[in-house]
Amino acid sequence: MSENKIEQKQKSERLNLYWLCGQTGRKHPAGVAFFNEEQGDYRLKIDVMPDDKTFFLKTISSSDDVTYYRVEAAVKKAGRVVHRAEVGSGYAKKEDPTIYMDIGPFSRTLVLEQQQA
């Protein structure tokens, strides 16, 4: 692996994920996310999922005030990713760096904070 590739991997900032309860507004830690500049998407490591289950968050469209996202799961066959399946959706308002995601079958909203507090 070249030094440039190593530098890129080291610069990938760890962002927090949390579950948001719609009834109480309470936040519960849910994992971490990393932005992949080459692909232009986020890799999500969700605590309640097995380590070999990989999720991605990808921008699909935007309007004047909202950006829309698709949550995808990597589908593997014989240990290799053969495609990504859509498992949820998300959105972020332009003035708010927080991305809100709905992933079935979870009743709580998964949230990605794009800026560290």
PDB file of C-alpha atoms in Angstrom:
ATOM      1  CA  MET A   1       0.000   0.000   0.000  1.00  0.00           C
ATOM      2  CA  SER A   2       1.469   3.385  -0.948  1.00  0.00           C
ATOM      3  CA  GLU A   3       2.121   6.120   1.603  1.00  0.00           C
ATOM      4  CA  ASN A   4      -0.569   8.285  -0.021  1.00  0.00           C
ATOM      5  CA  LYS A   5      -3.204   5.565   0.533  1.00  0.00           C
ATOM      6  CA  ILE A   6      -2.110   5.167   4.170  1.00  0.00           C
ATOM      7  CA  GLU A   7      -2.407   8.933   4.710  1.00  0.00           C
ATOM      8  CA  GLN A   8      -5.932   8.921   3.252  1.00  0.00           C
ATOM      9  CA  LYS A   9      -6.990   6.104   5.575  1.00  0.00           C
ATOM     10  CA  GLN A  10      -5.552   7.908   8.600  1.00  0.00           C
ATOM     11  CA  LYS A  11      -7.358  11.155   7.707  1.00  0.00           C
ATOM     12  CA  SER A  12     -10.797   9.508   7.633  1.00  0.00           C
ATOM     13  CA  GLU A  13     -12.538  11.141  10.581  1.00  0.00           C
ATOM     14  CA  ARG A  14     -14.595   8.955  12.892  1.00  0.00           C
ATOM     15  CA  LEU A  15     -18.147  10.279  13.218  1.00  0.00           C
ATOM     16  CA  ASN A  16     -20.669   9.229  15.838  1.00  0.00           C
ATOM     17  CA  LEU A  17     -23.908   7.378  15.182  1.00  0.00           C
ATOM     18  CA  TYR A  18     -26.741   7.268  17.676  1.00  0.00           C
ATOM     19  CA  TRP A  19     -30.320   6.053  17.908  1.00  0.00           C
ATOM     20  CA  LEU A  20     -32.901   8.787  18.477  1.00  0.00           C
ATOM     21  CA  CYS A  21     -36.084   7.844  20.323  1.00  0.00           C
ATOM     22  CA  GLY A  22     -38.996   9.640  18.654  1.00  0.00           C
ATOM     23  CA  GLN A  23     -41.093   9.629  21.823  1.00  0.00           C
ATOM     24  CA  THR A  24     -38.553  10.851  24.383  1.00  0.00           C
ATOM     25  CA  GLY A  25     -35.909  12.532  22.209  1.00  0.00           C
ATOM     26  CA  ARG A  26     -33.206  10.571  24.051  1.00  0.00           C
ATOM     27  CA  LYS A  27     -30.000   9.630  22.239  1.00  0.00           C
ATOM     28  CA  HIS A  28     -28.401   6.185  22.591  1.00  0.00           C
ATOM     29  CA  PRO A  29     -24.939   5.352  21.168  1.00  0.00           C
ATOM     30  CA  ALA A  30     -25.240   3.280  17.971  1.00  0.00           C
ATOM     31  CA  GLY A  31     -21.759   3.045  16.426  1.00  0.00           C
ATOM     32  CA  VAL A  32     -19.482   5.031  14.146  1.00  0.00           C
ATOM     33  CA  ALA A  33     -19.259   6.171  10.526  1.00  0.00           C
ATOM     34  CA  PHE A  34     -16.372   6.988   8.200  1.00  0.00           C
ATOM     35  CA  PHE A  35     -16.535   9.082   5.027  1.00  0.00           C
ATOM     36  CA  ASN A  36     -14.962   7.499   1.933  1.00  0.00           C
ATOM     37  CA  GLU A  37     -13.821  10.313  -0.369  1.00  0.00           C
ATOM     38  CA  GLU A  38     -13.132   7.966  -3.312  1.00  0.00           C
ATOM     39  CA  GLN A  39     -16.686   6.569  -3.289  1.00  0.00           C
ATOM     40  CA  GLY A  40     -18.384   9.711  -1.956  1.00  0.00           C
ATOM     41  CA  ASP A  41     -20.308   7.781   0.702  1.00  0.00           C
ATOM     42  CA  TYR A  42     -20.183   6.870   4.386  1.00  0.00           C
ATOM     43  CA  ARG A  43     -19.364   3.417   5.765  1.00  0.00           C
ATOM     44  CA  LEU A  44     -21.519   2.724   8.824  1.00  0.00           C
ATOM     45  CA  LYS A  45     -20.472   0.408  11.669  1.00  0.00           C
ATOM     46  CA  ILE A  46     -23.684  -0.139  13.633  1.00  0.00           C
ATOM     47  CA  ASP A  47     -23.175  -1.712  17.084  1.00  0.00           C
ATOM     48  CA  VAL A  48     -26.231  -3.995  16.972  1.00  0.00           C
ATOM     49  CA  MET A  49     -25.106  -5.553  13.666  1.00  0.00           C
ATOM     50  CA  PRO A  50     -22.518  -8.323  13.217  1.00  0.00           C
ATOM     51  CA  ASP A  51     -19.002  -7.103  12.357  1.00  0.00           C
ATOM     52  CA  ASP A  52     -19.196  -8.661   8.892  1.00  0.00           C
ATOM     53  CA  LYS A  53     -22.379  -6.721   8.013  1.00  0.00           C
ATOM     54  CA  THR A  54     -21.404  -3.504   6.214  1.00  0.00           C
ATOM     55  CA  PHE A  55     -23.756  -0.581   5.631  1.00  0.00           C
ATOM     56  CA  PHE A  56     -23.277   2.478   3.454  1.00  0.00           C
ATOM     57  CA  LEU A  57     -24.947   5.894   3.328  1.00  0.00           C
ATOM     58  CA  LYS A  58     -25.015   7.479  -0.119  1.00  0.00           C
ATOM     59  CA  THR A  59     -26.390  10.820  -1.367  1.00  0.00           C
ATOM     60  CA  ILE A  60     -29.114  10.294  -3.979  1.00  0.00           C
ATOM     61  CA  SER A  61     -30.541  13.788  -4.555  1.00  0.00           C
ATOM     62  CA  SER A  62     -30.960  17.249  -3.113  1.00  0.00           C
ATOM     63  CA  SER A  63     -33.283  20.211  -3.299  1.00  0.00           C
ATOM     64  CA  ASP A  64     -32.810  23.798  -2.144  1.00  0.00           C
ATOM     65  CA  ASP A  65     -33.147  22.909   1.538  1.00  0.00           C
ATOM     66  CA  VAL A  66     -32.860  19.087   1.912  1.00  0.00           C
ATOM     67  CA  THR A  67     -30.360  16.395   0.879  1.00  0.00           C
ATOM     68  CA  TYR A  68     -31.716  12.845   0.505  1.00  0.00           C
ATOM     69  CA  TYR A  69     -29.771   9.648   1.170  1.00  0.00           C
ATOM     70  CA  ARG A  70     -30.080   5.911   0.580  1.00  0.00           C
ATOM     71  CA  VAL A  71     -28.898   3.370   3.182  1.00  0.00           C
ATOM     72  CA  GLU A  72     -27.415   0.281   1.551  1.00  0.00           C
ATOM     73  CA  ALA A  73     -26.227  -3.088   2.871  1.00  0.00           C
ATOM     74  CA  ALA A  74     -23.388  -4.948   1.188  1.00  0.00           C
ATOM     75  CA  VAL A  75     -24.608  -8.300  -0.154  1.00  0.00           C
ATOM     76  CA  LYS A  76     -21.832 -10.881  -0.096  1.00  0.00           C
ATOM     77  CA  LYS A  77     -21.462 -14.166  -1.916  1.00  0.00           C
ATOM     78  CA  ALA A  78     -18.488 -16.435  -1.161  1.00  0.00           C
ATOM     79  CA  GLY A  79     -16.960 -13.634   0.940  1.00  0.00           C
ATOM     80  CA  ARG A  80     -17.093 -11.024  -1.844  1.00  0.00           C
ATOM     81  CA  VAL A  81     -19.455  -8.072  -2.190  1.00  0.00           C
ATOM     82  CA  VAL A  82     -21.593  -8.722  -5.278  1.00  0.00           C
ATOM     83  CA  HIS A  83     -23.920  -5.732  -4.932  1.00  0.00           C
ATOM     84  CA  ARG A  84     -25.557  -3.341  -2.488  1.00  0.00           C
ATOM     85  CA  ALA A  85     -29.203  -3.617  -1.462  1.00  0.00           C
ATOM     86  CA  GLU A  86     -31.267  -0.633  -0.324  1.00  0.00           C
ATOM     87  CA  VAL A  87     -32.349  -1.095   3.315  1.00  0.00           C
ATOM     88  CA  GLY A  88     -33.368   2.420   4.316  1.00  0.00           C
ATOM     89  CA  SER A  89     -33.438   6.119   3.560  1.00  0.00           C
ATOM     90  CA  GLY A  90     -32.290   9.351   5.113  1.00  0.00           C
ATOM     91  CA  TYR A  91     -32.322  13.121   4.867  1.00  0.00           C
ATOM     92  CA  ALA A  92     -30.489  16.198   6.133  1.00  0.00           C
ATOM     93  CA  LYS A  93     -31.577  19.814   6.092  1.00  0.00           C
ATOM     94  CA  LYS A  94     -29.030  22.128   4.439  1.00  0.00           C
ATOM     95  CA  GLU A  95     -28.494  24.282   7.541  1.00  0.00           C
ATOM     96  CA  ASP A  96     -28.122  21.220   9.831  1.00  0.00           C
ATOM     97  CA  PRO A  97     -25.170  18.802   9.390  1.00  0.00           C
ATOM     98  CA  THR A  98     -27.117  15.979  11.075  1.00  0.00           C
ATOM     99  CA  ILE A  99     -28.358  13.114   8.861  1.00  0.00           C
ATOM    100  CA  TYR A 100     -31.508  11.276  10.007  1.00  0.00           C
ATOM    101  CA  MET A 101     -31.974   7.694   8.744  1.00  0.00           C
ATOM    102  CA  ASP A 102     -34.815   5.185   8.847  1.00  0.00           C
ATOM    103  CA  ILE A 103     -33.626   1.600   8.623  1.00  0.00           C
ATOM    104  CA  GLY A 104     -36.162  -1.208   8.720  1.00  0.00           C
ATOM    105  CA  PRO A 105     -36.920  -3.035  11.024  1.00  0.00           C
ATOM    106  CA  PHE A 106     -35.752  -0.503  13.659  1.00  0.00           C
ATOM    107  CA  SER A 107     -38.372   1.803  15.175  1.00  0.00           C
ATOM    108  CA  ARG A 108     -35.821   4.394  16.277  1.00  0.00           C
ATOM    109  CA  THR A 109     -34.122   6.822  13.908  1.00  0.00           C
ATOM    110  CA  LEU A 110     -30.395   6.324  13.262  1.00  0.00           C
ATOM    111  CA  VAL A 111     -28.562   9.662  13.304  1.00  0.00           C
ATOM    112  CA  LEU A 112     -25.132  10.620  11.930  1.00  0.00           C
ATOM    113  CA  GLU A 113     -23.535  13.778  13.303  1.00  0.00           C
ATOM    114  CA  GLN A 114     -21.261  15.078  10.523  1.00  0.00           C
ATOM    115  CA  GLN A 115     -19.438  17.433  12.893  1.00  0.00           C
ATOM    116  CA  GLN A 116     -17.847  16.377  16.158  1.00  0.00           C
ATOM    117  CA  ALA A 117     -19.118  18.196  19.242  1.00  0.00           C
TER     118      ALA A 117
END
